[in-house]
Structure formats: C-alpha cells, structure tokens
Amino acid sequence: MLQTSVTVHHSFNAARVYRIPLELFPGLSGYAHLVFADDYAVLIDVGSGVGYSNEHLEAGLKQIRENFGENADWESLTHVLITHAHIDHFGGLRYVRKRTTALLGVHKLDLRVLTGYEERLRIVAHRLTEYLIEAGVSSDERQDIMDLYLLNKHLFESVEVDFTYDEADMQVGPLRLTHVPGHCPGQVVLQIDDLLFSADHILKDTTPHQAPEQLSMNTGLGHYLESLEKIRPLARSVRISFGGHEDPIIDLEKRIDEIVGMHSDRLAAVLKLLERPLTIADISNNLFPKAEGYHVLLALEEAGAHIEYLAQRGYLSILNLDDMQPNRAVPIIYRRRSAQFVRIIGAKEYLIN
Ligand SMILES: [Zn+2]
Ligand SMILES: [Zn+2]
C-alpha cells in the first residue's frame, strides 16, 4: 500500500511535530506523531503492529531523517507515550520495544491492558458475551461478533511499562498531559505550546466511538461528555489539534460543540425510538442499519452507551424485570419513562418536552 508523506508542524516555541501516516488495519488509517523539543524526542503512539503499520512507521522515521535532517532513529528516542490502550495505537509496541530503550509511558487506568494483556482480553471477552446477550443479539450473531472481536487480538503480548503519567505529574518534558476518560479509561490528550494531540478523544470528522461503562470502567458517555468539557478551556490556547485519525482540527471549540450536539441528537433519537419497547440490538439496527462486520459490534456498543446514559439517569424503565434472575443473562427490553427529551448543552442537561 502506498503511504502518504510525513508532514511537519512547528509550535510557537519551535517544537517540531512530525505526523507519520500509518495503515493500521485494512480500511483504517491513522497517525503516530514524533515530537522534538529541547532535548526530548517523543514518539506518541506506535500504530497497530499488524499489516503495514510497522513498515509505515519505519518509512516515516526514514523520511524525517532524510527530508528534515532530524535524528529520527530508535536510539535517539527519549520517550514513547501511548495516548490510550486501543490496539490501533499500542499494538506496535512489541516491535518498537525491541528497538529502543526510550521510556514507555501510559495512563494508570490503561496500564493493565499493556502489562496484563492476556488477562484483560479474557475479562473483556467474558463481559462482552454477557453484554451481547443482554443487548438481545442472537446466539449465531454473537458467535460471529466474538470471532471478529478476537481476530488479531492474540497477536499482541504484554510489555513492560516504565512509568504512568500520574507518576510523572502529568508532564513529560515540554508536553502537558490531561486525563480525559470516556473513549478509553486511560485516554489522555497532550499539549505542547499551541499544539494539541487530541488522540481519539476529539477527531475532525468522526464522533469518537463510545461503549457502555458496563464493559469497562471509566468509559461511558457520561464520562466522555465531562471530558469534552475538560478540554474546552484549553481550546483557546490551541492553534492546531492532531487526532489519532483524520486531518488536523483547526477550530477545536467548534468541534467540541459539534460532538456534544451529535450525542444530544442521538440521545433524543433513542428516546423517540423508545416510545415502544426495544432491546439495545433493536435500537442499534435502527440507528445504524448499514453496519456490517466489525461495525456491528461498534454499533451495538454505541447504542448501548446511549441507553446506559439514559437508563442511569432515570429516563428509561425495564419492561421484563421478571425475566431477570441471578446468574441468568437475558435480553433486556427498555421503554422510556416519559416523553421528555434530553438536551445536553455543555455538561448540563436540559429537558425539552
Ligand atoms: Zn481509540
Ligand atoms: Zn484509534
């Protein structure tokens, strides 16, 4: 696969940021970033480690050496920082760790994914199976979804991590880190001068994926929306934001508003659908009728995150409570409690009749 070129950006304080394009999985591209500032050479994220990802990472470093004259080699790196423990961002660590002695950092809430990967995978697979039953997914379809979920996941093995971000007081050299749980428990964004690495917390075109907190603590739509508000004060001092995927974001505050608006509309749409009794799978099919393959799971998680948000805040009731017995997972049928619509503006909720 052809790779597009590395681009360079300069902060007001002369830090150099290189964007390295990577094919992470077939059909999913994204970026690793290499930052040079003072005596620091920091690689932010390492790609998926599968397909062309490692090759593209090497090609990117080579371009930075040859076209920009930087010491972009494995020996010169001082730090490798993981923005969040999703495999498209950290899967390349097995490859990278063998080549550099740079210090590896991650947020403490994502530490176990990297250091106890096999354990974590088992737990998630267990919770996911239960979730799919509760969501009302048929057993055949559950099997397909689990097969897809586990595909490629066994290619990673645990790695040792050198430090967590709180141990470094959320600061690595000139990079200031902010914890923004939601899309992932240990999600962080990193700021250097007037540049922000927004990772998968804020993307330019796509609304970052949400999953119910039932699957993994410190995810969930409520945490995510709070974390968006946490970034709003930074937006005024940020000129360009680099997501983990897609093009850079120029107007960060506008993008935050758009994402909040999208979730607000989606919550309203879910409440509208729940005029009649439905499962999460029904709602997912309604919201994302074209989802196929791995996207079926993503759609079920996205729908579930919105249902969970509404259910926790008392907008929904469960119709088949009598079917729910200890030690027996059954599909849960929801209906809305009232005809009120929720609007979220900022982190606040407003009711609209
Ligand atoms: Zn992610
Ligand atoms: Zn990602």
Tab-separated table of C-alpha atoms and ligand atoms in Angstrom:
chain	number	residue	atom	x	y	z
A	1	MET	CA	0.000	0.000	0.000
A	2	LEU	CA	1.220	3.493	-0.858
A	3	GLN	CA	1.939	5.714	2.071
A	4	THR	CA	1.363	9.456	2.014
A	5	SER	CA	4.144	11.755	3.192
A	6	VAL	CA	5.101	12.832	6.654
A	7	THR	CA	4.114	16.439	7.390
A	8	VAL	CA	5.813	18.828	9.802
A	9	HIS	CA	4.277	21.470	12.084
A	10	HIS	CA	6.054	23.978	14.341
A	11	SER	CA	4.792	25.262	17.664
A	12	PHE	CA	5.224	28.917	18.644
A	13	ASN	CA	8.158	27.800	20.782
A	14	ALA	CA	9.871	25.983	17.891
A	15	ALA	CA	8.942	22.414	18.851
A	16	ARG	CA	8.810	20.262	15.711
A	17	VAL	CA	5.938	17.849	15.289
A	18	TYR	CA	6.018	15.202	12.565
A	19	ARG	CA	2.829	13.363	11.570
A	20	ILE	CA	3.557	9.847	10.375
A	21	PRO	CA	0.692	8.310	8.368
A	22	LEU	CA	0.048	4.614	9.019
A	23	GLU	CA	-2.285	1.988	7.677
A	24	LEU	CA	-3.445	0.455	10.971
A	25	PHE	CA	-5.815	-2.191	9.629
A	26	PRO	CA	-7.280	-2.641	6.164
A	27	GLY	CA	-9.713	0.263	5.892
A	28	LEU	CA	-8.404	2.120	8.971
A	29	SER	CA	-5.615	4.657	8.737
A	30	GLY	CA	-4.198	6.921	11.410
A	31	TYR	CA	-1.083	8.637	12.712
A	32	ALA	CA	1.846	8.310	15.022
A	33	HIS	CA	3.482	11.616	15.959
A	34	LEU	CA	7.127	12.355	16.625
A	35	VAL	CA	7.905	15.462	18.662
A	36	PHE	CA	11.295	17.154	19.005
A	37	ALA	CA	11.584	19.840	21.660
A	38	ASP	CA	14.527	20.791	23.892
A	39	ASP	CA	16.380	17.503	24.463
A	40	TYR	CA	13.266	15.408	24.047
A	41	ALA	CA	12.412	13.120	21.143
A	42	VAL	CA	8.986	11.715	21.916
A	43	LEU	CA	7.054	9.203	19.855
A	44	ILE	CA	3.310	9.446	20.514
A	45	ASP	CA	1.551	6.145	19.703
A	46	VAL	CA	3.064	3.323	17.686
A	47	GLY	CA	0.339	2.021	15.367
A	48	SER	CA	-1.270	-1.424	15.379
A	49	GLY	CA	1.793	-3.595	14.757
A	50	VAL	CA	-0.077	-5.574	12.092
A	51	GLY	CA	-0.236	-5.382	8.296
A	52	TYR	CA	1.760	-2.420	7.000
A	53	SER	CA	1.773	-0.497	10.263
A	54	ASN	CA	5.366	-1.217	11.396
A	55	GLU	CA	6.653	-0.771	7.852
A	56	HIS	CA	4.955	2.607	7.593
A	57	LEU	CA	6.357	3.661	10.965
A	58	GLU	CA	9.894	2.824	9.777
A	59	ALA	CA	9.284	4.603	6.460
A	60	GLY	CA	8.052	7.667	8.353
A	61	LEU	CA	11.173	7.810	10.546
A	62	LYS	CA	13.335	7.450	7.448
A	63	GLN	CA	11.534	10.359	5.760
A	64	ILE	CA	12.045	12.509	8.843
A	65	ARG	CA	15.771	11.694	8.830
A	66	GLU	CA	16.294	12.180	5.114
A	67	ASN	CA	13.932	15.036	4.289
A	68	PHE	CA	14.154	17.012	7.524
A	69	GLY	CA	17.623	16.094	8.856
A	70	GLU	CA	16.355	15.029	12.310
A	71	ASN	CA	17.812	12.274	14.494
A	72	ALA	CA	14.704	10.190	13.954
A	73	ASP	CA	16.129	6.778	14.807
A	74	TRP	CA	15.185	4.310	17.524
A	75	GLU	CA	18.316	5.046	19.595
A	76	SER	CA	17.607	8.780	19.754
A	77	LEU	CA	14.064	8.481	21.108
A	78	THR	CA	13.744	9.560	24.740
A	79	HIS	CA	10.078	8.570	25.313
A	80	VAL	CA	7.285	6.523	23.800
A	81	LEU	CA	3.887	7.725	25.044
A	82	ILE	CA	0.636	5.861	24.467
A	83	THR	CA	-2.445	8.094	24.185
A	84	HIS	CA	-4.827	5.244	25.101
A	85	ALA	CA	-4.855	1.473	25.198
A	86	HIS	CA	-6.677	0.682	21.975
A	87	ILE	CA	-4.803	-1.804	19.822
A	88	ASP	CA	-4.572	0.542	16.791
A	89	HIS	CA	-2.469	2.868	18.991
A	90	PHE	CA	-0.327	0.496	21.070
A	91	GLY	CA	-0.201	-2.793	19.083
A	92	GLY	CA	3.151	-1.770	17.557
A	93	LEU	CA	4.818	-1.779	20.999
A	94	ARG	CA	6.141	-5.319	20.657
A	95	TYR	CA	8.027	-4.170	17.581
A	96	VAL	CA	9.076	-0.811	18.998
A	97	ARG	CA	10.196	-2.051	22.441
A	98	LYS	CA	12.819	-4.336	20.869
A	99	ARG	CA	14.372	-1.410	19.039
A	100	THR	CA	14.550	1.399	21.559
A	101	THR	CA	15.385	1.972	25.206
A	102	ALA	CA	13.113	5.059	25.262
A	103	LEU	CA	10.954	5.215	28.393
A	104	LEU	CA	7.457	3.881	27.813
A	105	GLY	CA	4.564	5.693	29.490
A	106	VAL	CA	0.799	5.135	29.702
A	107	HIS	CA	-2.023	6.341	31.938
A	108	LYS	CA	-2.503	4.161	35.037
A	109	LEU	CA	-6.084	3.259	34.056
A	110	ASP	CA	-4.750	1.695	30.859
A	111	LEU	CA	-1.671	0.130	32.439
A	112	ARG	CA	-3.146	-3.347	32.782
A	113	VAL	CA	-4.068	-3.530	29.107
A	114	LEU	CA	-0.363	-3.240	28.274
A	115	THR	CA	1.178	-5.221	31.127
A	116	GLY	CA	-1.536	-7.849	31.692
A	117	TYR	CA	-2.865	-8.069	28.180
A	118	GLU	CA	-3.913	-11.732	28.209
A	119	GLU	CA	-5.842	-11.331	31.478
A	120	ARG	CA	-7.541	-8.190	30.262
A	121	LEU	CA	-8.566	-9.832	26.969
A	122	ARG	CA	-10.232	-12.716	28.825
A	123	ILE	CA	-12.155	-10.378	31.086
A	124	VAL	CA	-13.393	-8.220	28.242
A	125	ALA	CA	-14.421	-11.268	26.179
A	126	HIS	CA	-16.402	-12.536	29.177
A	127	ARG	CA	-18.144	-9.206	29.790
A	128	LEU	CA	-18.801	-8.712	26.106
A	129	THR	CA	-20.547	-12.079	25.780
A	130	GLU	CA	-22.832	-11.219	28.664
A	131	TYR	CA	-23.460	-7.763	27.240
A	132	LEU	CA	-24.444	-9.160	23.828
A	133	ILE	CA	-26.985	-11.477	25.473
A	134	GLU	CA	-28.485	-8.574	27.431
A	135	ALA	CA	-28.492	-6.481	24.260
A	136	GLY	CA	-30.701	-9.084	22.573
A	137	VAL	CA	-28.204	-10.369	19.981
A	138	SER	CA	-28.977	-13.902	18.707
A	139	SER	CA	-26.539	-16.675	19.578
A	140	ASP	CA	-25.324	-17.139	15.960
A	141	GLU	CA	-24.658	-13.469	15.583
A	142	ARG	CA	-22.947	-13.389	18.987
A	143	GLN	CA	-20.507	-16.033	17.831
A	144	ASP	CA	-19.694	-14.067	14.668
A	145	ILE	CA	-19.171	-10.878	16.661
A	146	MET	CA	-16.897	-12.569	19.219
A	147	ASP	CA	-14.829	-14.189	16.441
A	148	LEU	CA	-14.341	-10.793	14.838
A	149	TYR	CA	-13.545	-9.197	18.194
A	150	LEU	CA	-10.830	-11.731	18.975
A	151	LEU	CA	-9.350	-11.726	15.456
A	152	ASN	CA	-5.830	-10.195	15.554
A	153	LYS	CA	-6.073	-9.620	19.307
A	154	HIS	CA	-3.842	-12.625	20.080
A	155	LEU	CA	-1.006	-11.047	18.068
A	156	PHE	CA	-0.077	-8.786	20.967
A	157	GLU	CA	1.653	-9.895	24.163
A	158	SER	CA	2.135	-7.918	27.362
A	159	VAL	CA	5.023	-5.462	27.542
A	160	GLU	CA	6.746	-3.793	30.498
A	161	VAL	CA	5.872	-0.141	31.074
A	162	ASP	CA	8.390	2.294	32.622
A	163	PHE	CA	6.071	4.865	34.144
A	164	THR	CA	2.470	6.014	34.414
A	165	TYR	CA	1.538	9.604	33.724
A	166	ASP	CA	0.485	10.443	37.260
A	167	GLU	CA	3.947	9.313	38.437
A	168	ALA	CA	5.332	11.980	36.110
A	169	ASP	CA	2.844	14.599	37.416
A	170	MET	CA	1.133	14.550	34.001
A	171	GLN	CA	4.152	16.230	32.433
A	172	VAL	CA	6.783	14.743	30.124
A	173	GLY	CA	9.390	17.399	29.311
A	174	PRO	CA	7.519	20.168	27.486
A	175	LEU	CA	4.402	18.014	26.979
A	176	ARG	CA	1.487	18.622	29.358
A	177	LEU	CA	-0.954	15.708	29.690
A	178	THR	CA	-4.654	15.802	30.577
A	179	HIS	CA	-6.671	12.724	31.538
A	180	VAL	CA	-9.913	12.561	29.543
A	181	PRO	CA	-11.642	9.228	30.304
A	182	GLY	CA	-14.559	8.174	28.114
A	183	HIS	CA	-13.494	6.826	24.737
A	184	CYS	CA	-10.991	4.744	26.723
A	185	PRO	CA	-10.410	4.604	30.529
A	186	GLY	CA	-6.845	5.937	30.353
A	187	GLN	CA	-7.322	8.305	27.431
A	188	VAL	CA	-5.059	11.362	27.567
A	189	VAL	CA	-4.503	14.396	25.367
A	190	LEU	CA	-1.074	16.040	25.216
A	191	GLN	CA	-0.311	19.709	24.712
A	192	ILE	CA	2.912	21.338	23.659
A	193	ASP	CA	2.772	25.129	23.303
A	194	ASP	CA	-0.100	25.862	20.897
A	195	LEU	CA	-0.371	22.308	19.543
A	196	LEU	CA	-2.593	19.572	20.962
A	197	PHE	CA	-2.545	15.838	20.400
A	198	SER	CA	-6.227	15.088	20.864
A	199	ALA	CA	-5.781	11.375	20.020
A	200	ASP	CA	-9.171	9.605	19.801
A	201	HIS	CA	-10.794	11.975	22.296
A	202	ILE	CA	-11.594	14.501	19.571
A	203	LEU	CA	-11.439	13.649	15.868
A	204	LYS	CA	-12.069	16.012	12.968
A	205	ASP	CA	-14.815	14.153	11.108
A	206	THR	CA	-15.894	11.135	13.128
A	207	THR	CA	-17.569	11.295	16.505
A	208	PRO	CA	-15.242	9.165	18.654
A	209	HIS	CA	-16.627	5.722	19.440
A	210	GLN	CA	-18.464	5.216	22.739
A	211	ALA	CA	-19.054	1.970	24.610
A	212	PRO	CA	-21.105	1.366	27.757
A	213	GLU	CA	-19.229	1.596	31.037
A	214	GLN	CA	-20.694	-1.813	31.865
A	215	LEU	CA	-17.938	-3.235	29.622
A	216	SER	CA	-15.053	-1.238	31.017
A	217	MET	CA	-14.933	1.145	33.959
A	218	ASN	CA	-14.268	4.824	33.205
A	219	THR	CA	-15.660	4.611	29.706
A	220	GLY	CA	-19.312	5.521	29.033
A	221	LEU	CA	-20.965	8.570	27.537
A	222	GLY	CA	-21.271	10.480	30.824
A	223	HIS	CA	-17.519	10.396	31.446
A	224	TYR	CA	-16.858	11.236	27.818
A	225	LEU	CA	-19.042	14.352	27.838
A	226	GLU	CA	-17.425	15.552	31.070
A	227	SER	CA	-14.020	15.022	29.486
A	228	LEU	CA	-15.010	17.080	26.456
A	229	GLU	CA	-15.786	19.984	28.786
A	230	LYS	CA	-12.381	19.498	30.400
A	231	ILE	CA	-10.752	20.344	27.076
A	232	ARG	CA	-12.828	23.431	26.346
A	233	PRO	CA	-10.581	25.775	28.425
A	234	LEU	CA	-7.514	24.506	26.530
A	235	ALA	CA	-9.154	25.216	23.181
A	236	ARG	CA	-8.397	28.932	23.378
A	237	SER	CA	-4.663	28.345	23.637
A	238	VAL	CA	-4.544	25.648	20.970
A	239	ARG	CA	-3.959	26.506	17.309
A	240	ILE	CA	-3.959	23.011	15.782
A	241	SER	CA	-5.148	19.658	17.207
A	242	PHE	CA	-3.895	16.371	15.857
A	243	GLY	CA	-6.266	13.452	16.218
A	244	GLY	CA	-5.137	9.846	16.125
A	245	HIS	CA	-7.016	9.560	12.831
A	246	GLU	CA	-8.157	12.016	10.157
A	247	ASP	CA	-6.973	15.555	9.376
A	248	PRO	CA	-5.905	18.143	11.968
A	249	ILE	CA	-8.601	20.209	13.672
A	250	ILE	CA	-8.316	23.982	13.440
A	251	ASP	CA	-11.378	25.151	15.413
A	252	LEU	CA	-11.327	22.896	18.461
A	253	GLU	CA	-14.132	24.591	20.361
A	254	LYS	CA	-16.462	24.352	17.348
A	255	ARG	CA	-15.595	20.670	17.012
A	256	ILE	CA	-16.400	20.080	20.704
A	257	ASP	CA	-19.792	21.753	20.163
A	258	GLU	CA	-20.470	19.578	17.129
A	259	ILE	CA	-19.692	16.371	19.034
A	260	VAL	CA	-21.840	17.395	22.029
A	261	GLY	CA	-24.646	18.248	19.605
A	262	MET	CA	-24.356	14.900	17.875
A	263	HIS	CA	-24.682	12.968	21.148
A	264	SER	CA	-27.532	15.179	22.237
A	265	ASP	CA	-29.384	14.427	18.974
A	266	ARG	CA	-28.630	10.734	19.322
A	267	LEU	CA	-29.991	10.635	22.873
A	268	ALA	CA	-33.139	12.327	21.631
A	269	ALA	CA	-33.393	9.818	18.754
A	270	VAL	CA	-33.047	6.895	21.180
A	271	LEU	CA	-35.781	8.309	23.409
A	272	LYS	CA	-38.008	8.755	20.379
A	273	LEU	CA	-37.449	5.106	19.355
A	274	LEU	CA	-38.268	4.002	22.892
A	275	GLU	CA	-41.853	5.133	22.567
A	276	ARG	CA	-42.230	1.399	22.004
A	277	PRO	CA	-40.346	-1.365	23.852
A	278	LEU	CA	-36.988	-2.286	22.305
A	279	THR	CA	-33.694	-4.039	23.057
A	280	ILE	CA	-30.275	-2.466	22.510
A	281	ALA	CA	-29.916	-4.598	19.355
A	282	ASP	CA	-33.212	-3.174	18.016
A	283	ILE	CA	-32.031	0.356	18.679
A	284	SER	CA	-28.633	-0.330	17.145
A	285	ASN	CA	-30.310	-1.652	13.971
A	286	ASN	CA	-32.461	1.443	13.828
A	287	LEU	CA	-29.579	3.876	14.328
A	288	PHE	CA	-27.032	2.036	12.167
A	289	PRO	CA	-28.962	-0.074	9.634
A	290	LYS	CA	-25.976	-0.425	7.291
A	291	ALA	CA	-23.420	-1.690	9.845
A	292	GLU	CA	-21.583	-4.837	8.761
A	293	GLY	CA	-18.711	-6.970	10.071
A	294	TYR	CA	-16.804	-5.369	12.957
A	295	HIS	CA	-19.047	-2.299	12.692
A	296	VAL	CA	-21.976	-4.354	14.031
A	297	LEU	CA	-20.153	-4.578	17.367
A	298	LEU	CA	-19.228	-0.891	17.273
A	299	ALA	CA	-22.886	-0.025	16.572
A	300	LEU	CA	-24.107	-2.191	19.466
A	301	GLU	CA	-21.611	-0.515	21.805
A	302	GLU	CA	-22.518	2.975	20.602
A	303	ALA	CA	-26.261	2.308	21.040
A	304	GLY	CA	-25.587	0.695	24.432
A	305	ALA	CA	-23.591	3.704	25.642
A	306	HIS	CA	-26.583	5.976	24.928
A	307	ILE	CA	-29.074	3.575	26.528
A	308	GLU	CA	-26.870	3.266	29.603
A	309	TYR	CA	-26.608	7.050	29.875
A	310	LEU	CA	-30.396	7.442	29.753
A	311	ALA	CA	-31.162	4.431	31.972
A	312	GLN	CA	-28.743	5.553	34.688
A	313	ARG	CA	-30.320	8.992	34.762
A	314	GLY	CA	-33.828	7.603	35.162
A	315	TYR	CA	-35.249	8.212	31.702
A	316	LEU	CA	-35.905	4.533	30.933
A	317	SER	CA	-37.589	1.591	32.568
A	318	ILE	CA	-37.131	-2.135	32.015
A	319	LEU	CA	-40.256	-3.993	30.939
A	320	ASN	CA	-39.202	-7.598	31.535
A	321	LEU	CA	-37.784	-7.363	35.053
A	322	ASP	CA	-39.380	-10.711	35.967
A	323	ASP	CA	-37.245	-12.488	33.332
A	324	MET	CA	-34.079	-11.228	35.001
A	325	GLN	CA	-32.854	-13.729	37.521
A	326	PRO	CA	-29.475	-14.008	39.253
A	327	ASN	CA	-26.976	-15.996	37.150
A	328	ARG	CA	-29.110	-15.791	34.033
A	329	ALA	CA	-28.424	-13.192	31.374
A	330	VAL	CA	-31.495	-12.388	29.264
A	331	PRO	CA	-32.253	-9.727	26.653
A	332	ILE	CA	-33.354	-6.523	28.405
A	333	ILE	CA	-36.359	-4.682	26.982
A	334	TYR	CA	-36.391	-0.929	27.564
A	335	ARG	CA	-39.044	1.708	27.254
A	336	ARG	CA	-38.864	5.376	28.011
A	337	ARG	CA	-40.453	6.592	31.198
A	338	SER	CA	-41.606	9.975	29.980
A	339	ALA	CA	-41.980	11.831	26.727
A	340	GLN	CA	-39.389	14.391	27.745
A	341	PHE	CA	-36.341	14.786	25.526
A	342	VAL	CA	-32.923	15.412	26.920
A	343	ARG	CA	-30.673	18.078	25.526
A	344	ILE	CA	-27.119	18.283	26.662
A	345	ILE	CA	-25.562	21.684	26.425
A	346	GLY	CA	-22.099	21.778	27.838
A	347	ALA	CA	-22.141	19.126	30.522
A	348	LYS	CA	-25.607	20.185	31.662
A	349	GLU	CA	-28.871	18.501	30.854
A	350	TYR	CA	-31.969	20.390	29.832
A	351	LEU	CA	-35.355	18.789	29.461
A	352	ILE	CA	-37.393	19.610	26.409
A	353	ASN	CA	-40.955	18.433	26.179
B	1	ZN	ZN	-9.406	4.555	20.309
B	2	ZN	ZN	-7.895	4.866	17.185
